[in-house]
Each structure stands twice: as C-alpha cells, then as structure tokens.
XYZ file of C-alpha atoms in Angstrom:
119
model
C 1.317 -6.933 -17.106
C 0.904 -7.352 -13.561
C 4.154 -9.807 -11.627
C 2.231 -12.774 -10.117
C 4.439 -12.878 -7.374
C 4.011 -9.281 -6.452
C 2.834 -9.094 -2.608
C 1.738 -5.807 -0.559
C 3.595 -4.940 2.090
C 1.279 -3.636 5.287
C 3.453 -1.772 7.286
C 1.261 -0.628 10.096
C -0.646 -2.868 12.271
C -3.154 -1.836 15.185
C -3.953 -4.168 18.119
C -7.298 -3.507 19.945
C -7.647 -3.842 23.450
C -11.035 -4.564 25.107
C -11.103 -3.258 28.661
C -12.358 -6.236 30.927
C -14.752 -5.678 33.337
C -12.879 -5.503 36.539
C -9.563 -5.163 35.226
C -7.401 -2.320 36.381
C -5.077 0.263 34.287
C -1.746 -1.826 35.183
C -3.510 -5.000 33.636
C -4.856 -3.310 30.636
C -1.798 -1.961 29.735
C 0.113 -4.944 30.606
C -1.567 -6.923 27.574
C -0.555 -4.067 25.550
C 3.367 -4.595 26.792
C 3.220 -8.335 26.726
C 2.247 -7.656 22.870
C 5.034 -5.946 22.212
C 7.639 -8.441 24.015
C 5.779 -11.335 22.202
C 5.669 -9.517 18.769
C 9.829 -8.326 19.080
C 10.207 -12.170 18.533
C 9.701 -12.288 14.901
C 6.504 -13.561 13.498
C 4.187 -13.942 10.480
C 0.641 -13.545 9.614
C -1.282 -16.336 8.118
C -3.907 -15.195 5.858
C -6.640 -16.102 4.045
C -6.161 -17.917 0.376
C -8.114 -14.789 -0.997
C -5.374 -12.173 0.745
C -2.603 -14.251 0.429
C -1.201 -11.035 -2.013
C -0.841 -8.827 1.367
C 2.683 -9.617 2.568
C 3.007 -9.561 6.176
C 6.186 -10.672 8.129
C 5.978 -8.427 11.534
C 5.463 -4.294 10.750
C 7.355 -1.557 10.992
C 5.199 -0.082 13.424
C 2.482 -1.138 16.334
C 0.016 0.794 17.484
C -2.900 -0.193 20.189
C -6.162 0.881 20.471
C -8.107 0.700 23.530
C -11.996 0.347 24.056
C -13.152 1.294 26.707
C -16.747 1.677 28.311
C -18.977 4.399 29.797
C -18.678 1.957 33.224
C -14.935 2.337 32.565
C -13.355 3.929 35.694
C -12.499 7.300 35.611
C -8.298 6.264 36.835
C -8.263 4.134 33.765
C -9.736 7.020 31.093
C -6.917 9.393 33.713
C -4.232 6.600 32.711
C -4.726 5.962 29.100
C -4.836 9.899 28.687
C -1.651 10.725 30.688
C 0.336 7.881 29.079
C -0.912 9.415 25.607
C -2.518 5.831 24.462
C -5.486 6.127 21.928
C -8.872 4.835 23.214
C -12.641 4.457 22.465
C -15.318 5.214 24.787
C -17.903 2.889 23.133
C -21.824 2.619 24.410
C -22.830 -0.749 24.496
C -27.070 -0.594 23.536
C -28.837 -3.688 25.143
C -31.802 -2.738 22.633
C -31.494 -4.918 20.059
C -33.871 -2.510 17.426
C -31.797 0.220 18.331
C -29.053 0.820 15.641
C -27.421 3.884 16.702
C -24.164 3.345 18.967
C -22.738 6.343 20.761
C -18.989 6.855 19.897
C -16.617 9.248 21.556
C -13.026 9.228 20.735
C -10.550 10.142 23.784
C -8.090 12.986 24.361
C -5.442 10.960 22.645
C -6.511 9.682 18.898
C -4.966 6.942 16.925
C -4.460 9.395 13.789
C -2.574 12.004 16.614
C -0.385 9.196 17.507
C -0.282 8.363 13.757
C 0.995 11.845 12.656
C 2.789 12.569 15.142
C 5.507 9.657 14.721
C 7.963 10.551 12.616
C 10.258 8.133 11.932
C-alpha cells in the first residue's frame, strides 16, 4: 500500500539562461549570480495539482545552463568555457518546414559538471 502523503524529493534543479542579443559575458553571468543570491533566501515551488506529489522546498544543488547562439560572440563562448559553465550552442532555423535543429554542446557539459561534484 502506497502512503498518500508520500512526496518526491527533487534534489537537483537546472536554471537555463538565454543569451540576449546584445548582452555581454558580465551580464549573462550576472543573472546567473543574482539567481543564486535570490534562491539562498529560502523558497518553494508551486506546482501543478497533477505534480503536487514532487516535493520541492529549495535543492540541494543549482546548476545553470546557458544557450547560446551561433551569432554569440566568440569572448562570451571564451568566458563561459574558462569559468567552466555548461552551455548550448543552439541554431535557430527561420524555415518553418525545416525540422532539423543543429545542436552542439560546449567544452564544458552539464553531466561533466554533474559528475564531477562530489559532495
């Protein structure tokens, strides 16, 4: 018999950060710090009636994930790399019939950064 009041408790949550066109590396990553600052606060997820079983008060660890474009400048993709942050170069396709988007993962992967955290 399953406990009705049983909840899952997510203990990873990723935060995806969509490089703005114009926007340098400081204020890109800037977002990412005033996520964190925000987030050390204390807070809790609302959810949906139909995932109301997933428990989530804060996690025990925050990852971001950046997107960035082939337009991207090449200090940002420099930046992101050298400060070991997990992006996405993603191809934006204005062809509407065309289904296939062009993916490329950077230097730095969110499973790296995943595995290589150990505590």
């Amino acid at each position: 018999m399953c406990d009705p009041e049983w909840k899952i408790k997510t203990g990873v949550e990723i935060f995806v950060f969509i490089h703005r066109p114009q926007e340098d590396f400081s204020n890109l990553v800037n977002r990412w710090r005033q996520t964190q600052v925000l987030l050390s606060r204390g807070y809790t997820w609302e959810m949906p009636l139909h995932f109301q079983h997933i428990f989530n008060e804060g996690a025990e660890k925050m990852y971001p994930l950046f997107i960035i474009f082939p337009e991207t400048s090449e200090r940002i993709k420099r930046g992101l790399k050298g400060a070991f942050l997990p992006y996405i170069v993603q191809s934006v396709s204005t062809d509407a019939a065309k289904d296939e988007r062009e993916t490329s993962v950077g230097a730095t992967t969110l499973d790296a950064s995943l595995e290589g955290d150990s505590d």
